[in-house]
Amino acid sequence: MEHNNVNAFSAEDVQNALALMTTGDEPGRLIPRPWLKLLQHVAPCVRSEDEFARFFDEILTMQLSGDLMGVLFPGSAWGGIKYSNWLPEFFVLASMGVDGVSYGAVIRAPELAADDFPWGEFSPMDDEPISLLGLDTLDALRNLAAEAVLLRDDELDDEEDASESDSAAKELNLKVLGNVLGAAFAIPQKSSRFTAGGDFRKLPKPSHPGYLYVPTPDGMGVFAPDSAFEPTHRKSGKCRTAPLNDLIDAASRAMASSFPASSLLYSRAARWEYGFDKDLAPRINLLIADAYDALGRHYFASQMRAL
């Protein structure tokens, strides 16, 4: 993977930027603490931005990306593309580097304090773009490491001239990963993110006292205080689809009636059905942003307004 190395790599600068992410401000407080711990450990051990990226590429077949990497390496093309079916609840941390597939934390209610989150895989080309990667950071990294080991073994079998030194280096990096993340990071022989039939597992349903979760067609759902939903949603727990104008009108009425979670349901349904339309998308995204703001999820709102 190539990057624009417009700034000289400074492990100290990266460490300082990572330290600022622990202050409790967004987006820093949304990064899972185990992931932050790993980044903090690796930064002083490498000599360049590319080497920093290669550490993760070699052991987990992932490429660092997302908004946080733009903070660490200003001027570099780390952010990636935001697709029309991307959602801010999917906090991008890394990517596969192929077909827009990315990995990240699934943060459905950022106002609820947490040190870790489930991880998902976002595949924009799939009918159901969001799937479960791991129940938390360790689970996700274990699954990725298991898949990386299988891929590496296949490559060694297929390539007669495969370098033993490359294999040894990857083994060493895997040990470093285990040392940082602790004894719980034992690499399984098989990834647990697939069903017995080989399908991707769905994201777990969240729960919290006083909160309601309503599924949405995009697979993420809306998770918010009960009082932020219309009575019909509190009773049915379902999100309906409808023609575009009906959904937009319903979203506007719900917002005017102080039901921002229901407004988010309607506008997200509209985005799922019509968000690919470049003329309609800005209007729909603004409705979604307004709903996030009303729920106090201002970082999510800013992400939607930036699309």
PDB file of N, CA and C in Angstrom, residues 1 52-58 60-66 78 93-98 102-103:
ATOM      1  N   MET A   1       0.848  -1.189   0.000  1.00  0.00           N
ATOM      2  CA  MET A   1       0.000   0.000   0.000  1.00  0.00           C
ATOM      3  C   MET A   1       0.882   1.237   0.000  1.00  0.00           C
ATOM      4  N   PHE A  52       4.855   1.388   9.930  1.00  0.00           N
ATOM      5  CA  PHE A  52       3.746   1.361  10.885  1.00  0.00           C
ATOM      6  C   PHE A  52       2.563   0.622  10.270  1.00  0.00           C
ATOM      7  N   ALA A  53       2.263   0.954   9.011  1.00  0.00           N
ATOM      8  CA  ALA A  53       1.154   0.299   8.321  1.00  0.00           C
ATOM      9  C   ALA A  53       1.454  -1.165   8.049  1.00  0.00           C
ATOM     10  N   ARG A  54       2.702  -1.462   7.686  1.00  0.00           N
ATOM     11  CA  ARG A  54       3.063  -2.822   7.290  1.00  0.00           C
ATOM     12  C   ARG A  54       2.959  -3.809   8.455  1.00  0.00           C
ATOM     13  N   PHE A  55       3.215  -3.314   9.668  1.00  0.00           N
ATOM     14  CA  PHE A  55       3.086  -4.180  10.841  1.00  0.00           C
ATOM     15  C   PHE A  55       1.701  -4.812  10.879  1.00  0.00           C
ATOM     16  N   PHE A  56       0.673  -3.996  10.654  1.00  0.00           N
ATOM     17  CA  PHE A  56      -0.704  -4.488  10.711  1.00  0.00           C
ATOM     18  C   PHE A  56      -1.069  -5.264   9.454  1.00  0.00           C
ATOM     19  N   ASP A  57      -0.522  -4.847   8.324  1.00  0.00           N
ATOM     20  CA  ASP A  57      -0.822  -5.534   7.072  1.00  0.00           C
ATOM     21  C   ASP A  57      -0.268  -6.955   7.095  1.00  0.00           C
ATOM     22  N   GLU A  58       0.911  -7.132   7.667  1.00  0.00           N
ATOM     23  CA  GLU A  58       1.541  -8.447   7.663  1.00  0.00           C
ATOM     24  C   GLU A  58       0.891  -9.426   8.630  1.00  0.00           C
ATOM     25  N   LEU A  60      -2.254  -9.033  10.230  1.00  0.00           N
ATOM     26  CA  LEU A  60      -3.715  -9.105  10.247  1.00  0.00           C
ATOM     27  C   LEU A  60      -4.326  -8.912   8.864  1.00  0.00           C
ATOM     28  N   THR A  61      -3.499  -8.775   7.834  1.00  0.00           N
ATOM     29  CA  THR A  61      -3.950  -8.479   6.472  1.00  0.00           C
ATOM     30  C   THR A  61      -4.942  -7.326   6.467  1.00  0.00           C
ATOM     31  N   MET A  62      -4.660  -6.297   7.249  1.00  0.00           N
ATOM     32  CA  MET A  62      -5.481  -5.092   7.264  1.00  0.00           C
ATOM     33  C   MET A  62      -4.584  -3.886   7.015  1.00  0.00           C
ATOM     34  N   GLN A  63      -5.179  -2.843   6.453  1.00  0.00           N
ATOM     35  CA  GLN A  63      -4.470  -1.597   6.228  1.00  0.00           C
ATOM     36  C   GLN A  63      -5.093  -0.525   7.111  1.00  0.00           C
ATOM     37  N   LEU A  64      -4.269   0.163   7.864  1.00  0.00           N
ATOM     38  CA  LEU A  64      -4.800   1.200   8.739  1.00  0.00           C
ATOM     39  C   LEU A  64      -5.488   2.272   7.911  1.00  0.00           C
ATOM     40  N   SER A  65      -6.639   2.719   8.370  1.00  0.00           N
ATOM     41  CA  SER A  65      -7.364   3.771   7.665  1.00  0.00           C
ATOM     42  C   SER A  65      -8.342   4.402   8.636  1.00  0.00           C
ATOM     43  N   GLY A  66      -9.152   5.300   8.123  1.00  0.00           N
ATOM     44  CA  GLY A  66     -10.138   5.951   8.975  1.00  0.00           C
ATOM     45  C   GLY A  66      -9.698   7.336   9.405  1.00  0.00           C
ATOM     46  N   TRP A  78      -5.252   8.544   4.273  1.00  0.00           N
ATOM     47  CA  TRP A  78      -5.658   7.434   5.142  1.00  0.00           C
ATOM     48  C   TRP A  78      -7.175   7.297   5.253  1.00  0.00           C
ATOM     49  N   LEU A  93     -11.618   1.835  11.392  1.00  0.00           N
ATOM     50  CA  LEU A  93     -10.288   1.771  11.989  1.00  0.00           C
ATOM     51  C   LEU A  93      -9.249   1.186  11.039  1.00  0.00           C
ATOM     52  N   ALA A  94      -9.686   0.366  10.101  1.00  0.00           N
ATOM     53  CA  ALA A  94      -8.762  -0.270   9.165  1.00  0.00           C
ATOM     54  C   ALA A  94      -9.554  -0.754   7.957  1.00  0.00           C
ATOM     55  N   SER A  95      -8.845  -1.168   6.928  1.00  0.00           N
ATOM     56  CA  SER A  95      -9.514  -1.656   5.728  1.00  0.00           C
ATOM     57  C   SER A  95      -8.791  -2.871   5.178  1.00  0.00           C
ATOM     58  N   MET A  96      -9.492  -3.600   4.332  1.00  0.00           N
ATOM     59  CA  MET A  96      -8.893  -4.754   3.668  1.00  0.00           C
ATOM     60  C   MET A  96      -8.043  -4.308   2.488  1.00  0.00           C
ATOM     61  N   GLY A  97      -8.377  -3.144   1.931  1.00  0.00           N
ATOM     62  CA  GLY A  97      -7.660  -2.646   0.764  1.00  0.00           C
ATOM     63  C   GLY A  97      -8.228  -3.135  -0.550  1.00  0.00           C
ATOM     64  N   VAL A  98      -9.377  -3.819  -0.498  1.00  0.00           N
ATOM     65  CA  VAL A  98     -10.009  -4.369  -1.697  1.00  0.00           C
ATOM     66  C   VAL A  98     -11.512  -4.116  -1.637  1.00  0.00           C
ATOM     67  N   SER A 102     -13.985  -2.572   4.833  1.00  0.00           N
ATOM     68  CA  SER A 102     -13.294  -1.962   5.968  1.00  0.00           C
ATOM     69  C   SER A 102     -13.739  -2.604   7.272  1.00  0.00           C
ATOM     70  N   TYR A 103     -12.930  -2.390   8.309  1.00  0.00           N
ATOM     71  CA  TYR A 103     -13.184  -2.928   9.640  1.00  0.00           C
ATOM     72  C   TYR A 103     -13.304  -1.764  10.612  1.00  0.00           C
TER      73      TYR A 103
END
